CSV table of C-alpha atoms in Angstrom, one decimal:
chain,number,residue,atom,x,y,z
A,1,UNK,CA,0.0,0.0,0.0
A,2,UNK,CA,1.4,3.5,-0.9
A,3,UNK,CA,2.6,5.6,2.0
A,4,UNK,CA,0.0,8.3,1.4
A,5,UNK,CA,-2.8,5.7,1.6
A,6,UNK,CA,-1.4,4.3,4.8
A,7,UNK,CA,-1.3,7.8,6.3
A,8,UNK,CA,-4.8,8.5,5.2
A,9,UNK,CA,-6.0,5.2,6.5
A,10,UNK,CA,-4.4,5.9,9.9
A,11,UNK,CA,-6.0,9.3,10.1
A,12,UNK,CA,-9.4,7.9,9.1
A,13,UNK,CA,-9.2,5.4,12.0
A,14,UNK,CA,-8.4,8.2,14.4
A,15,UNK,CA,-11.2,10.3,13.0
A,16,UNK,CA,-13.8,7.6,13.2
A,17,UNK,CA,-12.9,6.6,16.8
A,18,UNK,CA,-12.6,10.2,17.9
A,19,UNK,CA,-16.2,10.8,16.5
A,20,UNK,CA,-17.3,7.8,18.5
A,21,UNK,CA,-15.8,9.2,21.7
A,22,UNK,CA,-17.3,12.6,21.0
A,23,UNK,CA,-20.7,10.9,20.4
A,24,UNK,CA,-20.5,9.2,23.8
A,25,UNK,CA,-19.7,12.5,25.4
A,26,UNK,CA,-22.6,14.3,23.6
A,27,UNK,CA,-24.9,11.4,24.6
A,28,UNK,CA,-24.1,12.1,28.2
A,29,UNK,CA,-24.5,15.8,27.8
A,30,UNK,CA,-28.0,15.2,26.3
A,31,UNK,CA,-29.0,13.1,29.3
A,32,UNK,CA,-27.8,15.1,32.3
A,33,UNK,CA,-26.0,18.2,30.9
A,34,UNK,CA,-22.6,17.1,32.4
A,35,UNK,CA,-19.3,16.0,30.9
A,36,UNK,CA,-18.4,12.3,31.1
A,37,UNK,CA,-17.2,11.1,34.5
A,38,UNK,CA,-17.8,14.5,36.2
A,39,UNK,CA,-20.2,13.3,38.9
A,40,UNK,CA,-22.0,16.6,38.5
A,41,UNK,CA,-25.3,15.2,37.1
A,42,UNK,CA,-28.6,15.7,38.8
A,43,UNK,CA,-28.9,12.5,40.8
A,44,UNK,CA,-32.5,13.2,41.6
A,45,UNK,CA,-33.6,13.3,37.9
A,46,UNK,CA,-31.2,10.7,36.4
A,47,UNK,CA,-29.8,8.6,39.2
A,48,UNK,CA,-29.3,5.4,37.2
A,49,UNK,CA,-28.2,7.1,33.9
A,50,UNK,CA,-25.8,9.3,35.8
A,51,UNK,CA,-24.2,6.4,37.6
A,52,UNK,CA,-23.9,4.4,34.4
A,53,UNK,CA,-22.3,7.2,32.5
A,54,UNK,CA,-19.8,7.8,35.3
A,55,UNK,CA,-18.8,4.2,34.9
A,56,UNK,CA,-18.4,4.7,31.2
A,57,UNK,CA,-16.1,7.6,31.8
A,58,UNK,CA,-13.9,5.3,33.8
A,59,UNK,CA,-14.1,2.7,31.1
A,60,UNK,CA,-12.8,5.2,28.6
A,61,UNK,CA,-9.7,5.7,30.7
A,62,UNK,CA,-9.3,1.9,31.1
A,63,UNK,CA,-9.6,1.6,27.3
A,64,UNK,CA,-6.9,4.2,26.9
A,65,UNK,CA,-4.6,2.4,29.3
A,66,UNK,CA,-5.0,-1.0,27.5
A,67,UNK,CA,-4.5,0.6,24.1
A,68,UNK,CA,-1.4,2.4,25.3
A,69,UNK,CA,0.1,-0.7,26.8
A,70,UNK,CA,-0.3,-2.7,23.6
A,71,UNK,CA,0.9,0.1,21.5
A,72,UNK,CA,4.0,0.7,23.7
A,73,UNK,CA,4.8,-3.0,23.5
A,74,UNK,CA,4.7,-2.8,19.7
A,75,UNK,CA,6.8,0.4,19.9
A,76,UNK,CA,9.6,-1.5,21.6
A,77,UNK,CA,9.2,-4.4,19.2
A,78,UNK,CA,9.4,-2.1,16.1
A,79,UNK,CA,12.1,0.2,17.5
A,80,UNK,CA,14.4,1.2,14.6
A,81,UNK,CA,11.9,0.3,11.9
A,82,UNK,CA,10.5,3.8,10.9
A,83,UNK,CA,7.8,2.4,8.6
A,84,UNK,CA,6.3,0.1,11.3
A,85,UNK,CA,6.6,2.8,14.1
A,86,UNK,CA,4.7,5.2,11.9
A,87,UNK,CA,1.7,2.9,12.0
A,88,UNK,CA,1.6,3.4,15.8
A,89,UNK,CA,1.1,7.1,15.8
A,90,UNK,CA,-2.7,7.2,15.1
A,91,UNK,CA,-3.2,4.9,18.1
A,92,UNK,CA,-1.2,7.0,20.4
A,93,UNK,CA,-3.1,10.1,19.2
A,94,UNK,CA,-6.4,8.2,19.9
A,95,UNK,CA,-5.2,7.4,23.5
A,96,UNK,CA,-4.9,11.1,24.2
A,97,UNK,CA,-8.4,11.7,22.9
A,98,UNK,CA,-9.7,8.9,25.2
A,99,UNK,CA,-7.6,10.2,28.1
A,100,UNK,CA,-6.1,13.7,27.7
A,101,UNK,CA,-4.0,13.2,30.8
A,102,UNK,CA,-2.1,10.1,29.5
A,103,UNK,CA,1.3,11.9,29.4
A,104,UNK,CA,3.2,8.9,28.2
A,105,UNK,CA,1.2,8.8,24.9
A,106,UNK,CA,2.1,12.4,24.1
A,107,UNK,CA,5.8,11.8,25.1
A,108,UNK,CA,6.2,8.6,23.0
A,109,UNK,CA,4.0,9.8,20.1
A,110,UNK,CA,5.9,13.0,19.7
A,111,UNK,CA,9.2,11.1,19.8
A,112,UNK,CA,8.1,8.9,17.0
A,113,UNK,CA,6.8,11.8,15.0
A,114,UNK,CA,10.0,13.7,15.3
A,115,UNK,CA,12.1,10.6,14.4
A,116,UNK,CA,10.0,10.3,11.2
A,117,UNK,CA,10.8,13.9,10.3
A,118,UNK,CA,7.4,15.3,11.4
A,119,UNK,CA,8.9,17.9,13.7
A,120,UNK,CA,6.1,20.5,13.6
A,121,UNK,CA,3.5,17.8,14.2
A,122,UNK,CA,5.5,16.5,17.1
A,123,UNK,CA,5.7,20.0,18.6
A,124,UNK,CA,2.0,20.7,18.2
A,125,UNK,CA,1.2,17.3,19.8
A,126,UNK,CA,3.4,18.1,22.7
A,127,UNK,CA,1.9,21.5,23.2
A,128,UNK,CA,-1.6,19.9,23.2
A,129,UNK,CA,-0.3,17.5,25.9
A,130,UNK,CA,1.1,20.4,28.0
A,131,UNK,CA,-2.3,22.3,27.6
A,132,UNK,CA,-4.0,19.2,29.2
A,133,UNK,CA,-1.1,18.5,31.6
A,134,UNK,CA,0.5,21.9,32.5
A,135,UNK,CA,2.5,20.3,35.4
A,136,UNK,CA,4.1,17.5,33.4
A,137,UNK,CA,7.9,17.7,33.7
A,138,UNK,CA,8.2,15.1,31.0
A,139,UNK,CA,6.2,17.0,28.4
A,140,UNK,CA,8.0,20.3,29.1
A,141,UNK,CA,11.3,18.4,28.7
A,142,UNK,CA,10.0,16.9,25.4
A,143,UNK,CA,9.1,20.4,24.2
A,144,UNK,CA,12.6,21.8,25.2
A,145,UNK,CA,14.2,18.9,23.3
A,146,UNK,CA,12.3,19.9,20.2
A,147,UNK,CA,13.3,23.5,20.6
A,148,UNK,CA,17.0,22.3,20.9
A,149,UNK,CA,16.7,20.7,17.5
A,150,UNK,CA,15.6,24.0,16.1
A,151,UNK,CA,18.6,25.7,17.8
A,152,UNK,CA,16.0,27.8,19.6
A,153,UNK,CA,18.0,27.8,22.8
A,154,UNK,CA,16.0,30.5,24.6
A,155,UNK,CA,12.7,28.7,24.2
A,156,UNK,CA,14.5,25.4,25.1
A,157,UNK,CA,15.9,26.8,28.3
A,158,UNK,CA,12.5,28.2,29.3
A,159,UNK,CA,10.9,24.8,28.7
A,160,UNK,CA,13.6,22.9,30.7
A,161,UNK,CA,13.3,25.5,33.5
A,162,UNK,CA,9.6,24.8,33.6
A,163,UNK,CA,10.2,21.0,33.6
A,164,UNK,CA,12.4,21.4,36.7
A,165,UNK,CA,9.5,22.8,38.7
A,166,UNK,CA,7.8,19.4,38.6
A,167,UNK,CA,8.7,15.8,39.2
A,168,UNK,CA,9.3,13.7,36.1
A,169,UNK,CA,8.0,10.2,35.7
A,170,UNK,CA,9.5,9.2,32.4
A,171,UNK,CA,12.8,11.1,32.1
A,172,UNK,CA,15.0,12.1,35.1
A,173,UNK,CA,15.9,15.3,36.9
A,174,UNK,CA,19.5,14.7,35.9
A,175,UNK,CA,18.5,14.6,32.2
A,176,UNK,CA,16.5,17.8,32.5
A,177,UNK,CA,19.4,19.6,34.3
A,178,UNK,CA,21.9,18.4,31.8
A,179,UNK,CA,19.7,19.7,28.9
A,180,UNK,CA,19.3,23.0,30.7
A,181,UNK,CA,23.1,23.2,31.1
A,182,UNK,CA,23.5,22.6,27.3
A,183,UNK,CA,20.9,25.4,26.6
A,184,UNK,CA,22.8,27.9,28.8
A,185,UNK,CA,26.1,26.9,27.2
A,186,UNK,CA,24.6,27.4,23.7
A,187,UNK,CA,23.3,30.9,24.8
A,188,UNK,CA,26.7,31.8,26.1
A,189,UNK,CA,25.4,32.3,29.6
A,190,UNK,CA,28.4,30.9,31.6
A,191,UNK,CA,27.1,32.0,35.0
A,192,UNK,CA,23.7,30.2,34.5
A,193,UNK,CA,25.5,27.1,33.2
A,194,UNK,CA,27.8,27.2,36.3
A,195,UNK,CA,24.9,27.5,38.7
A,196,UNK,CA,23.1,24.6,37.0
A,197,UNK,CA,26.1,22.3,37.2
A,198,UNK,CA,26.5,23.1,40.9
A,199,UNK,CA,22.8,22.5,41.4
A,200,UNK,CA,23.1,19.1,39.7
A,201,UNK,CA,26.2,18.2,41.8
A,202,UNK,CA,24.3,19.1,44.9
A,203,UNK,CA,21.3,17.0,43.8
A,204,UNK,CA,23.5,14.0,43.2
A,205,UNK,CA,25.3,14.5,46.5
A,206,UNK,CA,22.0,14.3,48.3
A,207,UNK,CA,21.2,11.1,46.3
A,208,UNK,CA,24.5,9.5,47.6
A,209,UNK,CA,24.0,10.3,51.2
A,210,UNK,CA,20.3,10.7,51.6
A,211,UNK,CA,18.7,7.9,49.5
A,212,UNK,CA,20.6,4.9,50.6
A,213,UNK,CA,22.1,4.0,47.2
A,214,UNK,CA,24.3,0.9,46.8
A,215,UNK,CA,28.1,1.2,47.0
A,216,UNK,CA,28.6,0.7,43.2
A,217,UNK,CA,26.0,3.4,42.3
A,218,UNK,CA,27.4,5.7,45.1
A,219,UNK,CA,30.9,5.4,43.6
A,220,UNK,CA,29.6,6.2,40.1
A,221,UNK,CA,27.7,9.2,41.4
A,222,UNK,CA,30.7,10.5,43.3
A,223,UNK,CA,32.8,10.3,40.1
A,224,UNK,CA,30.1,12.2,38.2
A,225,UNK,CA,30.1,14.9,40.9
A,226,UNK,CA,33.9,15.3,40.7
A,227,UNK,CA,33.6,15.6,36.9
A,228,UNK,CA,30.9,18.3,37.4
A,229,UNK,CA,33.1,20.3,39.9
A,230,UNK,CA,36.0,20.0,37.5
A,231,UNK,CA,33.9,21.3,34.7
A,232,UNK,CA,32.8,24.3,36.8
A,233,UNK,CA,36.4,25.1,37.7
A,234,UNK,CA,37.3,25.2,34.0
A,235,UNK,CA,34.3,27.2,32.8
A,236,UNK,CA,35.3,30.6,31.2
A,237,UNK,CA,39.0,29.8,31.1
A,238,UNK,CA,39.2,28.4,27.6
């Protein structure tokens, strides 16, 4: 099947299923004037219908979860095969329609889109994810990474700074801080880069002594901390 037909087919699947989801939401609105799963329906007028539709709201999230798990398994199976990974994108988009708070679907979906050269689409998808999940460290990090590709270092640093305000679940604080250091370095802001390196060293020092890490991991962290401090010492001297 030609690529353009495959893309059209994938979009058609998303459209049909999205319409079905919207139809379910509109059906509930017609019954009790409340969004699905809100629990705000008039229990006196529609006690059975309201309870049933609340259950369907939860089922929608359960469907999103099951669809994501299966799609993510295929993502790992297809990893490296761009043509096969492209087929997963419509399903990841659908997961976000079923459950707009499914951060992993935005994160993985944007990553595949960008790998396939669909950079602007990846950025729009990530921005939609952030709109639904404004406190997602992972999605702010993903956005910053996309800005880095554009060499838009100011926007990238702002996205990474935002990511550091929250706790990541997919990436790590170390990765966010390292990306922020790179942004500051590209901007030529040596003082900001120095502060971030020291902050990362402090963060890892707390991990060594405050989180009970094993001796091997502790030794690795201490070596990294020494490298960070050596980097700080050499900044601005080259």
